[in-house]
Each structure stands twice: as structure tokens, then as C-alpha cells.
Short mmCIF file of C-alpha atoms and ligand atoms in Angstrom, two decimals:
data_model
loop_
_atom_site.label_atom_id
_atom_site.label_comp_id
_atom_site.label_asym_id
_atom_site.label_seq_id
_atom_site.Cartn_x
_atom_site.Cartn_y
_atom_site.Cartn_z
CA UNK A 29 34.79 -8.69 17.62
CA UNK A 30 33.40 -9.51 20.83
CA UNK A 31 29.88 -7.81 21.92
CA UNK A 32 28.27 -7.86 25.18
CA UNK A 33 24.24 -7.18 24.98
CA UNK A 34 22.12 -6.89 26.93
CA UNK A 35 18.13 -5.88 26.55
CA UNK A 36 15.44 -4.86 28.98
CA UNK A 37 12.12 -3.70 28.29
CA UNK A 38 8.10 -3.30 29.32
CA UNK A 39 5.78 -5.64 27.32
CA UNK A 40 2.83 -3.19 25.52
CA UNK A 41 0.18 -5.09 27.09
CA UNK A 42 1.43 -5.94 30.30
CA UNK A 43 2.48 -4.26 33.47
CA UNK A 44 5.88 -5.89 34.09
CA UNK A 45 9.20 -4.88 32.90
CA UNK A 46 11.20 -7.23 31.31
CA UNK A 47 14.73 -8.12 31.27
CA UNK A 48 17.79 -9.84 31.04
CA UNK A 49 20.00 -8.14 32.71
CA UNK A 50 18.81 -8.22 36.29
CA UNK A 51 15.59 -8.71 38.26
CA UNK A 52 13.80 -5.55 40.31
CA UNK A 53 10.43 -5.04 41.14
CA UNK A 54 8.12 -3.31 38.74
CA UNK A 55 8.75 0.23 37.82
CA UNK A 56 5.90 3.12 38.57
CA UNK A 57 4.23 3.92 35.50
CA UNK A 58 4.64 8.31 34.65
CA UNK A 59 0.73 10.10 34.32
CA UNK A 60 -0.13 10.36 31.05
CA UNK A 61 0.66 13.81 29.49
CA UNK A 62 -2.22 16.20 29.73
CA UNK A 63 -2.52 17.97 26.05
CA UNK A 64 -2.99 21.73 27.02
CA UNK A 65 -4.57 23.94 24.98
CA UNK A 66 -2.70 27.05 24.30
CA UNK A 67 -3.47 30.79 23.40
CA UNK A 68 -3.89 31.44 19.55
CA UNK A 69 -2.34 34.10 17.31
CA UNK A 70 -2.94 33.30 12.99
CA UNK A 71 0.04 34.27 10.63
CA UNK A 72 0.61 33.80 7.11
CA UNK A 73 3.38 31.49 5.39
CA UNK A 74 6.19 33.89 4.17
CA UNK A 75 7.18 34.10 0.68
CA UNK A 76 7.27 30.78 -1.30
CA UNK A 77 10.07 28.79 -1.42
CA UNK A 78 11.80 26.45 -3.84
CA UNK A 79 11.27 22.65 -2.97
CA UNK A 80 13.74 19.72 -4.27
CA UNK A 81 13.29 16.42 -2.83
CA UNK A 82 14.55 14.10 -0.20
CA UNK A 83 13.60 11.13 1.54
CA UNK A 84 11.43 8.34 0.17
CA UNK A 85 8.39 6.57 0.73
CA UNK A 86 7.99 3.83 3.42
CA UNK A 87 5.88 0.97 4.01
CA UNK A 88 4.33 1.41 7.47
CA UNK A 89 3.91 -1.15 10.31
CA UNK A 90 2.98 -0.74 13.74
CA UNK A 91 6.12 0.52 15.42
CA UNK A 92 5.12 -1.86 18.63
CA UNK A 93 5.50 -5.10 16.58
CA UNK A 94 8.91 -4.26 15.59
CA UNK A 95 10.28 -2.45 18.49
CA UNK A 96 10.35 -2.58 21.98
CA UNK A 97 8.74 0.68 23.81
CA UNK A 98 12.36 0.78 25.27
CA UNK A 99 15.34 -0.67 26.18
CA UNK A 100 19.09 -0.54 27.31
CA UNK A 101 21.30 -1.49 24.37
CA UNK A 102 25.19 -2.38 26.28
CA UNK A 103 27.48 -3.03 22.81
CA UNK A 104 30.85 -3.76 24.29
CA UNK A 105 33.15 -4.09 21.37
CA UNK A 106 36.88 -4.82 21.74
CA UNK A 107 37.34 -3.45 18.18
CA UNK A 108 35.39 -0.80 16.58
CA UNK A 109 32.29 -2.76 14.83
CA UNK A 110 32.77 -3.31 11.13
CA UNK A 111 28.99 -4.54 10.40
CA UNK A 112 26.15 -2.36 10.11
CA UNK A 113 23.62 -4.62 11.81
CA UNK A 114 23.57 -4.96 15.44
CA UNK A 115 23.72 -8.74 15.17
CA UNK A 116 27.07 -9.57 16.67
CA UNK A 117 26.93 -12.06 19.28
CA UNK A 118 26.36 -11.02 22.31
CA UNK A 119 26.81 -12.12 25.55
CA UNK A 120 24.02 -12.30 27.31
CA UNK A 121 22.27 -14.38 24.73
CA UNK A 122 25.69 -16.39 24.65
CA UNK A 123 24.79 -17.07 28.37
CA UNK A 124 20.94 -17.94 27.51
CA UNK A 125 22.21 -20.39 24.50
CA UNK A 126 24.36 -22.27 26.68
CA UNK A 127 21.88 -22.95 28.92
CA UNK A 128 19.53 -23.54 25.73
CA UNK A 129 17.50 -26.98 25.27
CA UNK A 130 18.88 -27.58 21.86
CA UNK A 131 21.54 -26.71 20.11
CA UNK A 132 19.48 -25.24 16.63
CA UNK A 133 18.27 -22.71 19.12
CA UNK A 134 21.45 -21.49 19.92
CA UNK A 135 22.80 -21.45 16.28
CA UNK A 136 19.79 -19.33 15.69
CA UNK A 137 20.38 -16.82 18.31
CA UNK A 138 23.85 -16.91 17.16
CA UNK A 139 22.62 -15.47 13.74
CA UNK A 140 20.28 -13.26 14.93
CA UNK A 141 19.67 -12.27 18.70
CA UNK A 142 16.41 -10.94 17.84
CA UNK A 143 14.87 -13.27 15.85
CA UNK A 144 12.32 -14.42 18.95
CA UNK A 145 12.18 -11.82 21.11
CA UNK A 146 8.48 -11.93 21.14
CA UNK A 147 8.53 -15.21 22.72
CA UNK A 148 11.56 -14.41 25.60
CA UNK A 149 9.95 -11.52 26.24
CA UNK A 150 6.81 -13.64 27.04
CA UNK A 151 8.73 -15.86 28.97
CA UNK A 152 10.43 -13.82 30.88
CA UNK A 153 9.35 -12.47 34.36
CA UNK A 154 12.02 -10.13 35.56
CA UNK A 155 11.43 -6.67 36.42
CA UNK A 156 13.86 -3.81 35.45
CA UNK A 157 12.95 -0.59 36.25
CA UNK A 158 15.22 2.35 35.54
CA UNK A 159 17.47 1.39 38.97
CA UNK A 160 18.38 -2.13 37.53
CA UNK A 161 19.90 -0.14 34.41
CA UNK A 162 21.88 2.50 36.04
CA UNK A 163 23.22 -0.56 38.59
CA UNK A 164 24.09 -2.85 35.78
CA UNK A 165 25.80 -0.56 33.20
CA UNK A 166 27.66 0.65 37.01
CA UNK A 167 28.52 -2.89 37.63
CA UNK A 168 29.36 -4.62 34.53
CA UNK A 169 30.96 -1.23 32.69
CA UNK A 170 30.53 -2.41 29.03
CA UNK A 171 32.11 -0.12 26.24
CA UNK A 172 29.20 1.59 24.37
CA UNK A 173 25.83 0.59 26.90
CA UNK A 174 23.19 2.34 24.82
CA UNK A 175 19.94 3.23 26.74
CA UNK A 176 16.89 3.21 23.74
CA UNK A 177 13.35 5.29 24.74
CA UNK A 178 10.87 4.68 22.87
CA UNK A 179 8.18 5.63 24.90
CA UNK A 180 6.96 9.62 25.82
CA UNK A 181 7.18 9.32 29.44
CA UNK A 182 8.31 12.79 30.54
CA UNK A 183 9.43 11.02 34.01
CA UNK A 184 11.95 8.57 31.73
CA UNK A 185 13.44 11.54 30.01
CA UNK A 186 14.47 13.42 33.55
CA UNK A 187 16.05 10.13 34.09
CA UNK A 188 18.85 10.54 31.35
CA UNK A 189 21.23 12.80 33.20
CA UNK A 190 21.18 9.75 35.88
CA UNK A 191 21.47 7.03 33.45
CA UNK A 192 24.37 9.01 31.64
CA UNK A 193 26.04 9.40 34.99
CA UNK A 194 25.58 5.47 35.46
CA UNK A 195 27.39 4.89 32.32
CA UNK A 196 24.62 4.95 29.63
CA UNK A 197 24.33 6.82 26.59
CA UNK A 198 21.04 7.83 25.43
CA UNK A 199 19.42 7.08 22.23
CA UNK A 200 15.68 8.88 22.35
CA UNK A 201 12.71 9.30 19.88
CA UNK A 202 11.41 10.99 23.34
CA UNK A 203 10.53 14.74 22.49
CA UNK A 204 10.33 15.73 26.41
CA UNK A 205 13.84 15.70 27.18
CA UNK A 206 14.57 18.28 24.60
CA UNK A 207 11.55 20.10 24.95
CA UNK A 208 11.32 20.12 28.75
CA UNK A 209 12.55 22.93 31.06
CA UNK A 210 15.41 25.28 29.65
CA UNK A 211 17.21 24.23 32.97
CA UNK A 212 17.21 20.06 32.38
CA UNK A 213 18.09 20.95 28.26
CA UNK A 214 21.43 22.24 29.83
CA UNK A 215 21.67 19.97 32.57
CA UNK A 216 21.48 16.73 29.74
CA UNK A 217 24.07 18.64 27.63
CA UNK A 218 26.59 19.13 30.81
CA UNK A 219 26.12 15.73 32.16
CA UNK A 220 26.83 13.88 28.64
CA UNK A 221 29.81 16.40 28.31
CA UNK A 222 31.02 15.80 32.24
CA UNK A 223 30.49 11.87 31.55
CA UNK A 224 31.57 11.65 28.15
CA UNK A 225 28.26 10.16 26.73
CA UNK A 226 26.29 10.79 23.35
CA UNK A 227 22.97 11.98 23.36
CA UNK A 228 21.19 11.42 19.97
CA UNK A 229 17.66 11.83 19.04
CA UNK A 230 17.57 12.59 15.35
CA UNK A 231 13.88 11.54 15.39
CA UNK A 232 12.75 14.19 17.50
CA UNK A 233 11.93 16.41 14.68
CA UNK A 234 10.91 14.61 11.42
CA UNK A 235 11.27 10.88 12.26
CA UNK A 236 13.95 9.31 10.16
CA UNK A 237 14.20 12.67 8.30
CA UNK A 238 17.98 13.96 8.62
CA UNK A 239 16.60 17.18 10.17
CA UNK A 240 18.97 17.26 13.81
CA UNK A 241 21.96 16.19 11.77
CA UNK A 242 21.62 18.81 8.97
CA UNK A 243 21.32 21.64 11.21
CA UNK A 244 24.17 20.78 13.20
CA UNK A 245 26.11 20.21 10.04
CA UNK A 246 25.34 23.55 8.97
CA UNK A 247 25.91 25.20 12.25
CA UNK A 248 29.32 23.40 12.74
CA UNK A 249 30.88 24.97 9.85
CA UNK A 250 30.00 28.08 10.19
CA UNK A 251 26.92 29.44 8.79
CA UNK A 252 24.18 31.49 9.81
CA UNK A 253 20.93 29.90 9.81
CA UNK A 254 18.08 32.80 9.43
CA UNK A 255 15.01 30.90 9.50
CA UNK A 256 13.75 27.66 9.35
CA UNK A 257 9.90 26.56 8.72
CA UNK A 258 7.40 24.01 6.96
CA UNK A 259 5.71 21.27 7.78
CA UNK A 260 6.34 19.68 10.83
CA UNK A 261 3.52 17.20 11.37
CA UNK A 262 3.33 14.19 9.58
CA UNK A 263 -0.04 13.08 11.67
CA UNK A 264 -1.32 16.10 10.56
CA UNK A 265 -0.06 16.44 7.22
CA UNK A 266 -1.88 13.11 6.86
CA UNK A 267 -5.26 14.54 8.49
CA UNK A 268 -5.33 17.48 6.51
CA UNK A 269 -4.83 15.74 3.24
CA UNK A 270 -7.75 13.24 4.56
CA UNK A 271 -9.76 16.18 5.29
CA UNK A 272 -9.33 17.90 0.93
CA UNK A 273 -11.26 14.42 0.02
CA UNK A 274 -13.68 15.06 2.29
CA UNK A 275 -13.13 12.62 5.29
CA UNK A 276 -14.31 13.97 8.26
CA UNK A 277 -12.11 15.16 10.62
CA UNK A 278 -13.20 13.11 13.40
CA UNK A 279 -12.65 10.00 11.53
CA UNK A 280 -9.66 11.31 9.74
CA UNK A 281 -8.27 11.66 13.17
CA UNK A 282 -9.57 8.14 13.93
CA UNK A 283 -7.58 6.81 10.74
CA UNK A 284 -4.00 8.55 11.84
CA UNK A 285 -4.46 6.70 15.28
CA UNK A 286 -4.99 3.46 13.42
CA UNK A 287 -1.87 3.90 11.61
CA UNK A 288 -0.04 5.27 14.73
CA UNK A 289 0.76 8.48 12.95
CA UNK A 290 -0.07 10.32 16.40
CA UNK A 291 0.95 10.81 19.29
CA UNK A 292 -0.20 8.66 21.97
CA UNK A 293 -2.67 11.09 23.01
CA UNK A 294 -3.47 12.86 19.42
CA UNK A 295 -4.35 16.07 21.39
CA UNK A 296 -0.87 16.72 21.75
CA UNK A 297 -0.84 17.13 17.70
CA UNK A 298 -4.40 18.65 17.71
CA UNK A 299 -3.66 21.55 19.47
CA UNK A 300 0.17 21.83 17.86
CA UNK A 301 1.69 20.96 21.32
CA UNK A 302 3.67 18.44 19.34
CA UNK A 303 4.71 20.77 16.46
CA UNK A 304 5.07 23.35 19.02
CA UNK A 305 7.96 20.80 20.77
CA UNK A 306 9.68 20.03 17.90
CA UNK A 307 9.87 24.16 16.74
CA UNK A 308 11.71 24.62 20.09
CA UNK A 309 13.91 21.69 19.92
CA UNK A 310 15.16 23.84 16.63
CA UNK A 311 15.21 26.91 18.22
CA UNK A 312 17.36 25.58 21.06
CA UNK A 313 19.54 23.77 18.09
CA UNK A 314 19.93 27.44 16.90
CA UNK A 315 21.11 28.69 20.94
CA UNK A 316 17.73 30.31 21.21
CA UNK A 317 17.15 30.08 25.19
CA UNK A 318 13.43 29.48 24.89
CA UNK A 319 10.62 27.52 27.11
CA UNK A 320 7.67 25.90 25.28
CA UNK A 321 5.17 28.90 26.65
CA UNK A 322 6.98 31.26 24.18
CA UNK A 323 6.08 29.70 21.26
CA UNK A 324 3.22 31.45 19.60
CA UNK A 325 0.69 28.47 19.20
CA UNK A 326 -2.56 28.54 17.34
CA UNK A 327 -4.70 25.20 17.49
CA UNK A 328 -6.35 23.15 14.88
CA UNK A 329 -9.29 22.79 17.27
CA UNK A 330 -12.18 25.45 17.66
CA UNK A 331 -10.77 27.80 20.99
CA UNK A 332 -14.70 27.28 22.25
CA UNK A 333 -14.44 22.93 22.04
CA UNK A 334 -13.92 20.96 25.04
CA UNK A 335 -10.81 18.85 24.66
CA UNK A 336 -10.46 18.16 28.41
CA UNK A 337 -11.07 15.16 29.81
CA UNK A 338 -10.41 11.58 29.71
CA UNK A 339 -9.44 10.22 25.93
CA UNK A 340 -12.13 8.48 25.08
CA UNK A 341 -14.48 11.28 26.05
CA UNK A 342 -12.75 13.60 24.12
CA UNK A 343 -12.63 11.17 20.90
CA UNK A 344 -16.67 10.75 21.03
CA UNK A 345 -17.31 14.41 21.30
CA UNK A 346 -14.98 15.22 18.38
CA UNK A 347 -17.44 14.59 15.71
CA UNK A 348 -19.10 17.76 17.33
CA UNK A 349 -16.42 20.14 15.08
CA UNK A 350 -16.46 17.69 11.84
CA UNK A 351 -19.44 20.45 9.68
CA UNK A 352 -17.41 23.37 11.07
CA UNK A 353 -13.85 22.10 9.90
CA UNK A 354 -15.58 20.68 6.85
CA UNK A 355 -17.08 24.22 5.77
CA UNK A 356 -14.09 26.03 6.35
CA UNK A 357 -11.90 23.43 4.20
CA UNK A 358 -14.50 23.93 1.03
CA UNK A 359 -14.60 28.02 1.77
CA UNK A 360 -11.08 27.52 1.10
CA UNK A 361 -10.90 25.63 -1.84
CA UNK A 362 -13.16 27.63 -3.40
CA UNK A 363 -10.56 30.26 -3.22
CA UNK A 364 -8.10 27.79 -4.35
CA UNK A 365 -6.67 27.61 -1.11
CA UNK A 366 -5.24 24.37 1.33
CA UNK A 367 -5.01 24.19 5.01
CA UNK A 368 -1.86 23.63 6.46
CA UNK A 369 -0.42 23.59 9.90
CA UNK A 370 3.13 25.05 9.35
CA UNK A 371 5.89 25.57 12.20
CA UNK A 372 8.62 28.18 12.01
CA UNK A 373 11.59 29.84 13.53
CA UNK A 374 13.01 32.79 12.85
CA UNK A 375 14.07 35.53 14.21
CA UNK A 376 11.20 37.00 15.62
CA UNK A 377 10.25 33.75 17.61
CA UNK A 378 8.76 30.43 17.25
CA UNK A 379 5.28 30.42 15.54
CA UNK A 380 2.93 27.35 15.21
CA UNK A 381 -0.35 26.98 13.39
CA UNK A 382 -2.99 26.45 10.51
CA UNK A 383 -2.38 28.71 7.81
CA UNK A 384 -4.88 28.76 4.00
CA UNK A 385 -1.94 28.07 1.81
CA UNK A 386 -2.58 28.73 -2.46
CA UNK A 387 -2.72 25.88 -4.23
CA UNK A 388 0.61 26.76 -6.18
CA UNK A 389 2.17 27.02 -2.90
CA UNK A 390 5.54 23.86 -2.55
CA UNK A 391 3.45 23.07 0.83
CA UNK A 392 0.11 22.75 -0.87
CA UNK A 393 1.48 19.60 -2.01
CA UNK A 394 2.50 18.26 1.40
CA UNK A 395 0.37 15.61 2.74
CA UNK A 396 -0.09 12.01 3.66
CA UNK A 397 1.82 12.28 6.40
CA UNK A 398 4.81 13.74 4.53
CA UNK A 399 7.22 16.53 6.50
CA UNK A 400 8.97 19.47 4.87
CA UNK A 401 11.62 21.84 6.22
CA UNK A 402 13.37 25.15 4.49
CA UNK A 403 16.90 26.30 6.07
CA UNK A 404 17.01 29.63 5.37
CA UNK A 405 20.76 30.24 5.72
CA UNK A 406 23.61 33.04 4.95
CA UNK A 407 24.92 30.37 2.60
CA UNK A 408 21.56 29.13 1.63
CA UNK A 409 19.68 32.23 0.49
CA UNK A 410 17.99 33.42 -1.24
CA UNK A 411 17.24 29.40 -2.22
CA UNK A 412 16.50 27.46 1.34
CA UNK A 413 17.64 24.10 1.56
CA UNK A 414 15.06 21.98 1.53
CA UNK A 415 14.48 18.19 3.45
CA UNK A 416 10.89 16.50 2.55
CA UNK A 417 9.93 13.25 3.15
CA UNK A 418 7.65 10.70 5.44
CA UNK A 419 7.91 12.06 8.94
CA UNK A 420 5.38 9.91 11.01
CA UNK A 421 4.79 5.99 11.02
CA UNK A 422 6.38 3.50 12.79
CA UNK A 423 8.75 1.84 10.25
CA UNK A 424 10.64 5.42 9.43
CA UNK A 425 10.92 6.23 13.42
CA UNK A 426 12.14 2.90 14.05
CA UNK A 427 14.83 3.31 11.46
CA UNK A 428 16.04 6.64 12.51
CA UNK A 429 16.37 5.65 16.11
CA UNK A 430 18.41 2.04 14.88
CA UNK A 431 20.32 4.86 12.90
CA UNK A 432 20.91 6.82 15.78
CA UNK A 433 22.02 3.28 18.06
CA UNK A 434 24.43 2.55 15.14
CA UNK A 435 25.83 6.05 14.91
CA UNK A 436 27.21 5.55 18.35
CA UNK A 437 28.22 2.17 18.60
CA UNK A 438 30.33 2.96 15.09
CA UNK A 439 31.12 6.32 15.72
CA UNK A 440 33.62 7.70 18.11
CA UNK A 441 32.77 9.15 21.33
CA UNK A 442 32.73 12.62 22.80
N1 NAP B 5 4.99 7.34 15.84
C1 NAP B 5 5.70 8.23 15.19
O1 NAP B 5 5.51 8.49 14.00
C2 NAP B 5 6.79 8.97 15.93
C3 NAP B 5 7.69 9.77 15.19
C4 NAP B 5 8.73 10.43 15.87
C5 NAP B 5 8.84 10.31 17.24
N2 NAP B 5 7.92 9.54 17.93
C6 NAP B 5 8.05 9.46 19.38
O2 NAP B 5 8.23 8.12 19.76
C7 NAP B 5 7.63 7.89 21.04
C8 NAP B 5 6.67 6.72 20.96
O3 NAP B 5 5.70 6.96 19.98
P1 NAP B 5 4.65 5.82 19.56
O4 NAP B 5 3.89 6.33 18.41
O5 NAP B 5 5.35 4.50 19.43
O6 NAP B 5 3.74 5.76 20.86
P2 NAP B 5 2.92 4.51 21.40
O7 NAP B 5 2.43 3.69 20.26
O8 NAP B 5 1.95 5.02 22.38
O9 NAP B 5 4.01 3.63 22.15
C9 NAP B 5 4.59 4.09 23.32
C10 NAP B 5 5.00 2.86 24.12
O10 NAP B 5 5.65 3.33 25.29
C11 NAP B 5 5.08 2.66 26.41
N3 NAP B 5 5.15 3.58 27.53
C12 NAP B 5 4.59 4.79 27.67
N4 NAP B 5 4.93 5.35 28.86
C13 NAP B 5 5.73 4.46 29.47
C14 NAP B 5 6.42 4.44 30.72
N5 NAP B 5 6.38 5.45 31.57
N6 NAP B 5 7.12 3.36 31.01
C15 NAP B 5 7.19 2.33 30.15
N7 NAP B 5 6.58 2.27 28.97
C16 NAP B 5 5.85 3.32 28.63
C17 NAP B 5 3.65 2.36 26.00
O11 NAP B 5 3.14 1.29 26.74
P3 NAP B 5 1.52 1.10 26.91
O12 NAP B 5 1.01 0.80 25.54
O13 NAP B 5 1.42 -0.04 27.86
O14 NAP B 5 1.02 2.38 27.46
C18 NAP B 5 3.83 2.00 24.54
O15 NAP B 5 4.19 0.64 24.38
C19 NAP B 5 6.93 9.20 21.42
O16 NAP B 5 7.76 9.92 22.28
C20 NAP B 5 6.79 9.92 20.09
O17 NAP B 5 6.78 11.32 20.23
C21 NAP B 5 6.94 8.85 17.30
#
């Protein structure tokens, strides 16, 4: 088996791109993505539903230290790859170990490429922005070049239908591809078809959770999905289950960041403009033609608090609804009732929002930054199947998008 590799990405602290695989200027860096808040309409969580379980528990890292924000992954394999790992010797770091001071630093790249990749990326001062990609996987055509994002730059995920044309198949834990305009959702899907490249992003809805696959398993052969709903959120999940013992929420919040359970600006799961993204990335998995604006969005935030403004504004004046959110969390367990922000499909529309959920209710029982779906299908009724599990944290998103990058380099293609 003979693999060519090749790796490019941004460093977290610095401003320079960094790469093997050719040398560019700097690429522009995409606004950060202003969390909107939305107009409200409450609902209450249809009729209970059975819960088995799936999915484990994970230890949880920071996804940074493990995983570059993102990266162009070229696996050029004259056979189909027998080994699970992406550790095959590649040929880029070939290149690097024959020019390598000593020849135990080569072996050791030989048996694992990415054992320092702290310290090359510290050493190295190339740029790459997104034109060095599309011109390398145009130059060098390698079998299975596999762009990675990591990041959720809405101005990298336009990029894909250009990167697919270049050659590149995309591997995202990105949300704003999928979630963007109706018109670039069909645009990605005709390009990958007209270029014969994979698009995967599994971890768009649930992290590692096999929530994508699932669906389109069921959907392939031939059934009827009616509804699908739960828990969505693991940031949330894990707020709201700080919140029952009594944590404020502003420090509750505080906590998820910490643990990098949010989104890089937690508005976005504040005021459900995550879980409202990842509702219509199912609702376009079920050929709903729907736009973000349609789904019916009800924030965890008072409607009369300021969340405008610059991050760390926003973060000191969120204290401001901790007594508010407090009292109406102990109102509601006095009537033996939970808060919990629940996302759904079905075939009235998309709904997202806080709903008081009984304490015998399966979602009650959801929290710590845990995620729950229920298919409701033709051949899954009147029992949903059910998918539960840790959907937030960086160790479980890494995994799912390394699943994702070894789905395609061992799988076939389109
Ligand atoms: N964390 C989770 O549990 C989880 C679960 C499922 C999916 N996801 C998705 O995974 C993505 C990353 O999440 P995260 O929690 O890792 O966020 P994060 O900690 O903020 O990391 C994002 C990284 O992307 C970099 N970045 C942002 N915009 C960029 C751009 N335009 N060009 C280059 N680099 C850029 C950031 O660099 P700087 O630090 O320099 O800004 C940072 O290193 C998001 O799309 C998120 O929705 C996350």
C-alpha cells in the first residue's frame, strides 16, 4: 500500500496557515457569526416515548489539542487500505524524513506521521489558504484527497463546491454548509454528484452519534420516517442539568465553555440557533425544502435581554437573568417538572425550544451533555427508534469526523 499525505492547517493561536503542501500568503479570516435572536412560539413534547440505549460515555479533552481546526487529508492508495488507522506512510512525510537530521526521527514518522505535529506545525511557516488546496489536489491528483473542517467559518463551507471541483472530497463537522441557503444545499449535492466526490458530515447532528447515517439507512430502504425529535443539544443538555443542582446559569454557561461543549460563540446554542441548524439539516435529510427562518424557534434567553454585542459584553451581563432562570427551574420542580430544550420534525414543520418536561418523562433523564433522538417511522411505530448518547465534547466530535475520513478512504466512491 502506498499513501500520499499531505496536511495543511491554521495554528489556534496564531494567524498563519500552515502547511506542507505548498506555500501562499495568509488566508482572510471569515467575521465571526452573529447569534440572532429569533421569534418565539412554546409547544409541548408529544406523547412519551420508549428509550433503549446507545452510545457510551467519553472522556473529554479539548478538541484543539488533538485536532487541527482543519486540514486537507490527500490518501492516495494504490490498493484499497486494509488498516483502520490513517498511519500508512505517506509521502510527504517520506519527503520530510529524508531530508530528516537523524535517522530515529524518520523511523518515528514512519510509525506514526502524527506523533509531533505540534512541533512541525510550530516550525513551519508556510501559508495555505484555501487556493493552495484546490491547486495542489489539481496538480498532484492523488486518489482519495480528503479536505477536513473543523472550524464554523460559514465562508469555508461556500468553499466546498470549489474544493470538490478541484478534486477534494469533503469531510465537515461544519453545520453551515448544510444549514446554509436551500440554493448552496443543492448546489454541494450536484457538484459532489457532477465530480464524483463524498460529502460526509455525520457530526453535524449529534457529534459521533450515528444520527446522519441512521436516517439515511432508513430512508434508503424504503421507509417512511413520520417524525423525528429529542434532544439535540449536548451544551445544553449539560447546562440544564447544571442548572436542577442549582448552578447558576451564568456560570453554568461559563462551565460548558470551559469544557468546549459550545459553540464558539455559545449564543448560537442560547438562543437554539444551533439546535435550530441541526433540526433543518434533518428536515432536508427527510427532502423537506426548508430555510433556517422556517423553523419555529423559541430561545432559552428572556425575549426582553440584550444578547447583542461583542462576547465578552454579553458574557458579563448574563448574570443579569441567573434569579429569573433560577425561579422558574424551582417553580418547576415543585410541580415535578424538568426543563428541556427539545428539537423536532414532523410533519407540521420544524419546532425548537424549552419545554417543562415530568419527571417520568425518557428526556427528564437527559443531561450532562447527553443527546437523544426518536425516529418515528412506518416501520418504527408505534415504538420510535431511539439513538442516545454524548453529543458534545471534543473527544466524541473528533472521533466521528476520523470516522467519517476513514469511511471514505475505505469505502468506495460515488
Ligand atoms: N465541540 C463540539 O462538541 C462539536 C460537536 C459537533 C460539531 N461541532 C462543530 O465543530 C466545529 C468546531 O467546533 P469547536 O468546538 O472545535 O470550536 P472552536 O473550539 O472554536 O474551534 C474552532 C477552530 O476553528 C478555527 N477557525 C474558526 N474560523 C476559522 C477560519 N475562518 N479559518 C481558519 N480557522 C478558523 C478557530 O481558530 P481561532 O481559535 O484562532 O479562532 C479554532 O481553532 C464547529 O463548526 C462546531 O459546530 C462541534
Amino acid at each position: 500500500m502506498a499513501c500520499a499525505t499531505a496536511w495543511a492547517w491554521r495554528a489556534p493561536s496564531s494567524a498563519r496557515w500552515r502547511t506542507w503542501v505548498a506555500a501562499s500568503p495568509p488566508s482572510r479570516r471569515a467575521p465571526a457569526s452573529a447569534a440572532s435572536p429569533r421569534s418565539s412560539r412554546r409547544r409541548t413534547v408529544p406523547a412519551p416515548w420508549p428509550m433503549s440505549t446507545v452510545g457510551a460515555s467519553a472522556p473529554r479533552k479539548s478538541w484543539s489539542c488533538c485536532w487541527p481546526a482543519w486540514a486537507a487529508w490527500a490518501a492516495s492508495c494504490s490498493s484499497r487500505s486494509t488498516s483502520r488507522r490513517p498511519s500508512c506512510a505517506p509521502t510527504a512525510w517520506t519527503c520530510a524524513s529524508a531530508s530528516s537530521p537523524t535517522a530515529s526521527a524518520s523511523r518515528r514518522r514512519a510509525r506514526n506521521p502524527l506523533e509531533d505535529w505540534k512541533q512541525r506545525l510550530a516550525a513551519s511557516s508556510d501559508g495555505a489558504p484555501l487556493d493552495a488546496f484546490r491547486d495542489w489536489a489539481r496538480a498532484k491528483r492523488p486518489g482519495r484527497p480528503v479536505f477536513v473542517d473543523c472550524t464554523s467559518s460559514e465562508d469555508i463551507a461556500l468553499a466546498y463546491p470549489s474544493l470538490m471541483e478541484a478534486g477534494l472530497h469533503v469531510v465537515t463537522a461544519n453545520k453551515k454548509a448544510n444549514a446554509g441557503q436551500w440554493s448552496h444545499y443543492r448546489k454541494l449535492r450536484e457538484t459532489a454528484s457532477r465530480h464524483q466526490r463524498r460529502f460526509l458530515y455525520e457530526t453535524n447532528v449529534g457529534a459521533a452519534l450515528p444520527v446522519i447515517d441512521t436516517l439515511k439507512n432508513m430512508l434508503r430502504t424504503g421507509d417512511r420516517v413520520l417524525r423525528v425529535e429529542g434532544i439535540l443539544s449536548g451544551s445544553l443538555s449539560f447546562i440544564l442539568g447544571l442548572t436542577e443542582e442549582g448552578v447558576p446559569l451564568s456560570q453554568a454557561v461559563g462551565t460548558a465553555m470551559e469544557k468546549r461543549f459550545t459553540e464558539p460563540d455559545p449564543r448560537d446554542d442560547l438562543h437554539g440557533t444551533d439546535v435550530a441548524r441541526k433540526v433543518l439539516i434533518l428536515a432536508r435529510e427527510l427532502g423537506r425544502q426548508v430555510e433556517l427562518e422556517q423553523v419555529t424557534l423559541d430561545s432559552l434567553l428572556p425575549p426582553d435581554f440584550d444578547a447583542t454585542g461583542p462576547l465578552d459584553d454579553f458574557l458579563a451581563r448574563l448574570p443579569q437573568v441567573d434569579a429569573a432562570f433560577q425561579r422558574r427551574v424551582e417553580t418547576l420542580r415543585a410541580e415535578g417538572k424538568v426543563l428541556r430544550y427539545v428539537g423536532s420534525v414532523t410533519e407540521d414543520g420544524c419546532f425548537v425550544g424549552l419545554v417543562p418536561v415530568p419527571l417520568t418523562h425518557p428526556l427528564a433523564a437527559v443531561k450532562g451533555g447527553e443527546n437523544a433522538l426518536s425516529f418515528t417511522s412506518e416501520r418504527y411505530s408505534p415504538t420510535p427508534l431511539v439513538i442516545r448518547g454524548y453529543g458534545a465534547g471534543a473527544a466524541v466530535t473528533a472521533a466521528g469526523v476520523l470516522a467519517d475520513v476513514l469511511r471514505l478512504v475505505d469505502g468506495p466512491l460515488p
